[in-house]
Amino acid sequence: MERAEDAADDAATVHRASRLLRPVGYLLIGLVWTAIWLTGLLLLLGSVAWLAFADPEPLVEGVGERLSHPVEAVAFVVIVLPVAAVAIGPGAWYVLTASWPLAVLSFVYVVRSLRPSYAHEKLSFTSYALPGSTFGPPTVGGVALSLQPVRPTSFTDTVMRFYRTGWTFSGRMVLAMLPAGLAWVTAIAALVRGVPDTVHVVAAVLTAALLGVSLVLGRRAFRAQAEPEVPEHERSVGAMSPKERARRLRALRRQRDRRQRNAR
């Protein structure tokens, strides 16, 4: 009986206009998120190249002058480096990881929308996270997490793990990405012209070491954060797909009917 009802849910009416337009819609969404990801990546890598190779004399002279004064040197180490580490390390991680999964899922739905086997069913759904648990401006209600697959596969499950970690704040992940933020600074020192070769070598070694530390700590933080899916009966209604909500509603109705029969 329940299987028949699930089949009816799967066959929920999808208007013909929606079927015709949704490949275009998902394609546009995917292109937008791809553009966001590429912009973040180009800013991250391009800033290193620009600061290192585009007329490095002002940069070298400016940093050298500031480091020659004890007060400014301390301010650089205590203020500038930590701010750069936070902005570049965790900032880049969350911008990139919050964008590419949505682009990939959108392109998956473009392919599915062209297949007859998906013609009469919804391809994605939206759930709502608790306020304050995700990135973004404050909201009155839960934060919408859209483009989640109605029919998951092992591939989309993997993408969703990155999706969740990219949109959910984790102090452990922030700490893991701090060395990568410092590596952005040392990478510039390793590439910039006009400094001794010793500085290049030391900065290059530091860059590799810092990136290695972030890689190890980041993998641990990712595994700790990307926990297995909570069983359906323990999940909140807002985190369920339409099919799961329908099943939960039918189960609650059966429990209610059973209690009413027992009361008689």
Tab-separated table of C-alpha atoms in Angstrom:
chain	number	residue	atom	x	y	z
A	1	MET	CA	0.000	0.000	0.000
A	2	GLU	CA	2.760	2.410	0.976
A	3	ARG	CA	4.710	1.604	-2.174
A	4	ALA	CA	1.670	2.449	-4.261
A	5	GLU	CA	1.313	5.751	-2.447
A	6	ASP	CA	5.015	6.488	-2.991
A	7	ALA	CA	4.543	5.825	-6.687
A	8	ALA	CA	1.653	8.254	-6.705
A	9	ASP	CA	3.877	10.833	-5.040
A	10	ASP	CA	6.581	10.268	-7.644
A	11	ALA	CA	4.016	10.795	-10.373
A	12	ALA	CA	3.002	14.172	-8.991
A	13	THR	CA	1.884	16.412	-11.777
A	14	VAL	CA	4.629	18.406	-13.433
A	15	HIS	CA	3.098	20.793	-15.923
A	16	ARG	CA	4.327	20.597	-19.475
A	17	ALA	CA	5.489	24.205	-19.389
A	18	SER	CA	7.639	23.388	-16.371
A	19	ARG	CA	9.114	20.366	-18.114
A	20	LEU	CA	10.042	22.503	-21.100
A	21	LEU	CA	11.498	25.375	-19.111
A	22	ARG	CA	13.314	23.629	-16.291
A	23	PRO	CA	16.366	22.574	-18.393
A	24	VAL	CA	16.922	26.250	-19.177
A	25	GLY	CA	16.299	27.272	-15.577
A	26	TYR	CA	18.695	24.729	-14.114
A	27	LEU	CA	21.282	25.605	-16.761
A	28	LEU	CA	21.112	29.303	-15.881
A	29	ILE	CA	21.380	28.539	-12.164
A	30	GLY	CA	24.369	26.297	-12.820
A	31	LEU	CA	26.084	28.979	-14.877
A	32	VAL	CA	25.545	31.580	-12.147
A	33	TRP	CA	27.091	29.366	-9.471
A	34	THR	CA	29.924	28.430	-11.824
A	35	ALA	CA	30.630	32.128	-12.383
A	36	ILE	CA	30.684	32.716	-8.614
A	37	TRP	CA	33.094	29.811	-8.131
A	38	LEU	CA	35.393	30.964	-10.947
A	39	THR	CA	35.380	34.527	-9.615
A	40	GLY	CA	36.413	33.338	-6.159
A	41	LEU	CA	39.122	31.091	-7.595
A	42	LEU	CA	40.509	33.811	-9.869
A	43	LEU	CA	40.571	36.337	-7.020
A	44	LEU	CA	42.392	33.856	-4.796
A	45	LEU	CA	45.047	32.799	-7.313
A	46	GLY	CA	45.118	35.967	-9.385
A	47	SER	CA	45.807	38.158	-6.363
A	48	VAL	CA	48.962	36.144	-5.620
A	49	ALA	CA	50.212	36.526	-9.193
A	50	TRP	CA	49.312	40.221	-9.374
A	51	LEU	CA	50.982	41.137	-6.080
A	52	ALA	CA	54.048	39.033	-6.875
A	53	PHE	CA	54.714	39.978	-10.492
A	54	ALA	CA	53.052	43.341	-11.226
A	55	ASP	CA	55.717	45.946	-10.352
A	56	PRO	CA	56.833	44.398	-7.036
A	57	GLU	CA	59.055	47.324	-5.994
A	58	PRO	CA	56.306	49.289	-4.149
A	59	LEU	CA	55.235	46.123	-2.315
A	60	VAL	CA	58.778	45.134	-1.326
A	61	GLU	CA	59.748	48.666	-0.301
A	62	GLY	CA	56.491	49.261	1.589
A	63	VAL	CA	56.685	46.032	3.571
A	64	GLY	CA	60.398	46.548	4.207
A	65	GLU	CA	59.846	50.040	5.594
A	66	ARG	CA	57.083	48.905	7.914
A	67	LEU	CA	59.009	45.924	9.210
A	68	SER	CA	61.975	48.183	9.958
A	69	HIS	CA	59.912	49.952	12.638
A	70	PRO	CA	59.261	47.784	15.736
A	71	VAL	CA	55.731	49.075	16.362
A	72	GLU	CA	54.637	48.633	12.757
A	73	ALA	CA	56.319	45.233	12.602
A	74	VAL	CA	54.377	44.065	15.663
A	75	ALA	CA	51.140	45.469	14.223
A	76	PHE	CA	51.813	43.621	10.964
A	77	VAL	CA	52.322	40.319	12.765
A	78	VAL	CA	49.521	40.759	15.317
A	79	ILE	CA	46.849	42.392	13.123
A	80	VAL	CA	47.548	42.134	9.398
A	81	LEU	CA	48.609	38.486	9.259
A	82	PRO	CA	45.678	37.131	11.352
A	83	VAL	CA	43.157	39.187	9.365
A	84	ALA	CA	44.632	37.944	6.091
A	85	ALA	CA	44.653	34.375	7.384
A	86	VAL	CA	40.963	34.505	8.317
A	87	ALA	CA	39.827	36.332	5.180
A	88	ILE	CA	41.826	34.249	2.709
A	89	GLY	CA	41.848	30.811	4.346
A	90	PRO	CA	38.350	30.140	5.727
A	91	GLY	CA	36.871	32.804	3.433
A	92	ALA	CA	38.117	31.115	0.283
A	93	TRP	CA	37.123	27.665	1.544
A	94	TYR	CA	33.527	28.632	2.222
A	95	VAL	CA	33.054	30.713	-0.934
A	96	LEU	CA	34.386	27.942	-3.172
A	97	THR	CA	32.762	25.034	-1.325
A	98	ALA	CA	29.401	26.788	-1.077
A	99	SER	CA	29.271	27.415	-4.821
A	100	TRP	CA	30.625	24.489	-6.837
A	101	PRO	CA	28.255	21.828	-5.376
A	102	LEU	CA	25.257	23.935	-6.399
A	103	ALA	CA	26.683	24.295	-9.907
A	104	VAL	CA	27.273	20.538	-10.200
A	105	LEU	CA	23.791	19.676	-8.901
A	106	SER	CA	22.217	22.154	-11.321
A	107	PHE	CA	23.969	20.515	-14.272
A	108	VAL	CA	22.876	17.086	-12.997
A	109	TYR	CA	19.280	18.304	-13.094
A	110	VAL	CA	19.777	19.663	-16.612
A	111	VAL	CA	20.673	16.143	-17.743
A	112	ARG	CA	17.828	14.583	-15.764
A	113	SER	CA	15.307	17.077	-17.114
A	114	LEU	CA	16.090	15.849	-20.624
A	115	ARG	CA	15.497	12.198	-19.742
A	116	PRO	CA	11.964	10.770	-20.154
A	117	SER	CA	12.265	8.759	-16.919
A	118	TYR	CA	12.312	12.025	-14.936
A	119	ALA	CA	9.657	13.828	-16.973
A	120	HIS	CA	6.784	13.483	-14.488
A	121	GLU	CA	8.575	14.086	-11.204
A	122	LYS	CA	10.277	16.919	-9.413
A	123	LEU	CA	14.047	16.935	-9.621
A	124	SER	CA	15.032	18.977	-6.569
A	125	PHE	CA	13.601	20.210	-3.303
A	126	THR	CA	14.348	22.778	-0.618
A	127	SER	CA	14.811	22.166	3.087
A	128	TYR	CA	15.335	24.699	5.844
A	129	ALA	CA	18.248	24.873	8.252
A	130	LEU	CA	17.963	26.320	11.733
A	131	PRO	CA	18.614	30.083	11.961
A	132	GLY	CA	22.222	30.827	12.803
A	133	SER	CA	23.531	27.449	11.642
A	134	THR	CA	24.439	28.596	8.122
A	135	PHE	CA	26.174	31.524	6.446
A	136	GLY	CA	24.338	34.576	5.233
A	137	PRO	CA	22.391	37.524	6.658
A	138	PRO	CA	20.028	37.037	9.620
A	139	THR	CA	16.620	35.612	8.737
A	140	VAL	CA	13.303	35.428	10.541
A	141	GLY	CA	12.784	31.747	9.757
A	142	GLY	CA	15.011	28.910	8.656
A	143	VAL	CA	17.573	29.320	5.898
A	144	ALA	CA	16.539	27.684	2.618
A	145	LEU	CA	18.945	25.040	1.322
A	146	SER	CA	17.756	24.459	-2.221
A	147	LEU	CA	18.695	22.216	-5.167
A	148	GLN	CA	18.756	19.041	-3.083
A	149	PRO	CA	18.063	15.915	-5.159
A	150	VAL	CA	14.670	14.249	-4.867
A	151	ARG	CA	16.192	11.051	-6.233
A	152	PRO	CA	19.685	10.782	-4.703
A	153	THR	CA	22.535	8.669	-6.057
A	154	SER	CA	25.989	7.879	-4.718
A	155	PHE	CA	27.348	10.761	-6.814
A	156	THR	CA	24.838	13.325	-5.556
A	157	ASP	CA	25.345	12.055	-1.992
A	158	THR	CA	29.049	12.869	-2.312
A	159	VAL	CA	28.294	16.318	-3.714
A	160	MET	CA	25.794	16.926	-0.912
A	161	ARG	CA	28.482	16.256	1.693
A	162	PHE	CA	30.456	19.201	0.314
A	163	TYR	CA	27.221	21.203	-0.019
A	164	ARG	CA	26.467	20.804	3.686
A	165	THR	CA	30.011	21.587	4.832
A	166	GLY	CA	30.153	24.622	2.544
A	167	TRP	CA	26.968	26.148	3.962
A	168	THR	CA	27.300	25.120	7.614
A	169	PHE	CA	29.635	26.989	9.937
A	170	SER	CA	32.282	24.900	11.680
A	171	GLY	CA	34.814	26.410	14.051
A	172	ARG	CA	37.015	23.388	13.494
A	173	MET	CA	37.057	24.022	9.741
A	174	VAL	CA	37.833	27.713	10.265
A	175	LEU	CA	40.864	26.792	12.374
A	176	ALA	CA	41.920	24.202	9.797
A	177	MET	CA	41.940	26.796	7.015
A	178	LEU	CA	43.942	29.435	8.915
A	179	PRO	CA	47.327	27.974	7.845
A	180	ALA	CA	46.148	28.117	4.218
A	181	GLY	CA	45.391	31.802	4.708
A	182	LEU	CA	48.937	32.378	5.957
A	183	ALA	CA	50.195	30.370	2.970
A	184	TRP	CA	48.667	33.045	0.719
A	185	VAL	CA	51.035	35.588	2.294
A	186	THR	CA	54.102	33.335	2.132
A	187	ALA	CA	53.302	32.376	-1.481
A	188	ILE	CA	53.566	36.035	-2.461
A	189	ALA	CA	56.920	36.249	-0.679
A	190	ALA	CA	58.078	33.107	-2.482
A	191	LEU	CA	57.256	34.547	-5.911
A	192	VAL	CA	57.883	38.260	-5.579
A	193	ARG	CA	60.951	39.680	-7.301
A	194	GLY	CA	63.479	41.921	-5.654
A	195	VAL	CA	64.119	39.881	-2.504
A	196	PRO	CA	67.046	37.557	-1.722
A	197	ASP	CA	66.925	33.953	-2.908
A	198	THR	CA	67.009	32.812	0.706
A	199	VAL	CA	63.676	34.542	1.280
A	200	HIS	CA	62.242	32.790	-1.777
A	201	VAL	CA	63.334	29.361	-0.539
A	202	VAL	CA	62.178	29.859	3.047
A	203	ALA	CA	58.827	31.292	1.915
A	204	ALA	CA	58.293	28.415	-0.527
A	205	VAL	CA	58.994	25.833	2.190
A	206	LEU	CA	56.647	27.634	4.581
A	207	THR	CA	53.945	27.781	1.907
A	208	ALA	CA	54.135	24.040	1.274
A	209	ALA	CA	54.165	23.272	5.001
A	210	LEU	CA	51.203	25.530	5.774
A	211	LEU	CA	49.159	24.099	2.909
A	212	GLY	CA	50.001	20.590	4.102
A	213	VAL	CA	48.831	21.398	7.627
A	214	SER	CA	45.562	22.836	6.309
A	215	LEU	CA	45.062	19.785	4.104
A	216	VAL	CA	45.436	17.366	7.022
A	217	LEU	CA	43.354	19.401	9.464
A	218	GLY	CA	40.778	20.206	6.786
A	219	ARG	CA	40.242	16.531	5.941
A	220	ARG	CA	39.680	15.737	9.606
A	221	ALA	CA	37.278	18.648	10.020
A	222	PHE	CA	35.424	17.661	6.852
A	223	ARG	CA	34.982	14.059	7.979
A	224	ALA	CA	33.790	15.187	11.389
A	225	GLN	CA	31.311	17.650	9.892
A	226	ALA	CA	29.988	15.541	7.005
A	227	GLU	CA	28.253	13.093	9.304
A	228	PRO	CA	26.046	10.300	7.954
A	229	GLU	CA	22.473	11.204	7.200
A	230	VAL	CA	20.146	11.261	10.182
A	231	PRO	CA	17.515	8.493	9.970
A	232	GLU	CA	14.280	9.700	8.441
A	233	HIS	CA	12.233	9.164	11.599
A	234	GLU	CA	14.654	11.424	13.535
A	235	ARG	CA	14.822	14.264	11.006
A	236	SER	CA	12.886	17.501	11.327
A	237	VAL	CA	10.070	18.104	8.853
A	238	GLY	CA	11.910	21.055	7.301
A	239	ALA	CA	14.867	18.820	6.396
A	240	MET	CA	12.730	16.252	4.555
A	241	SER	CA	12.027	15.859	0.878
A	242	PRO	CA	8.392	15.991	-0.305
A	243	LYS	CA	8.262	12.179	-0.446
A	244	GLU	CA	9.627	11.880	3.089
A	245	ARG	CA	7.123	14.414	4.412
A	246	ALA	CA	4.291	12.504	2.754
A	247	ARG	CA	5.484	9.244	4.313
A	248	ARG	CA	5.791	10.890	7.725
A	249	LEU	CA	2.247	12.284	7.409
A	250	ARG	CA	0.828	8.876	6.464
A	251	ALA	CA	2.649	7.233	9.368
A	252	LEU	CA	1.250	9.803	11.806
A	253	ARG	CA	-2.255	9.286	10.435
A	254	ARG	CA	-1.936	5.529	10.861
A	255	GLN	CA	-0.795	6.015	14.453
A	256	ARG	CA	-3.746	8.318	15.104
A	257	ASP	CA	-6.220	5.837	13.598
A	258	ARG	CA	-4.687	3.014	15.637
A	259	ARG	CA	-5.053	4.993	18.866
A	260	GLN	CA	-8.666	5.826	18.030
A	261	ARG	CA	-9.482	2.149	17.386
A	262	ASN	CA	-7.828	1.092	20.633
A	263	ALA	CA	-9.741	3.769	22.526
A	264	ARG	CA	-13.011	2.232	21.376
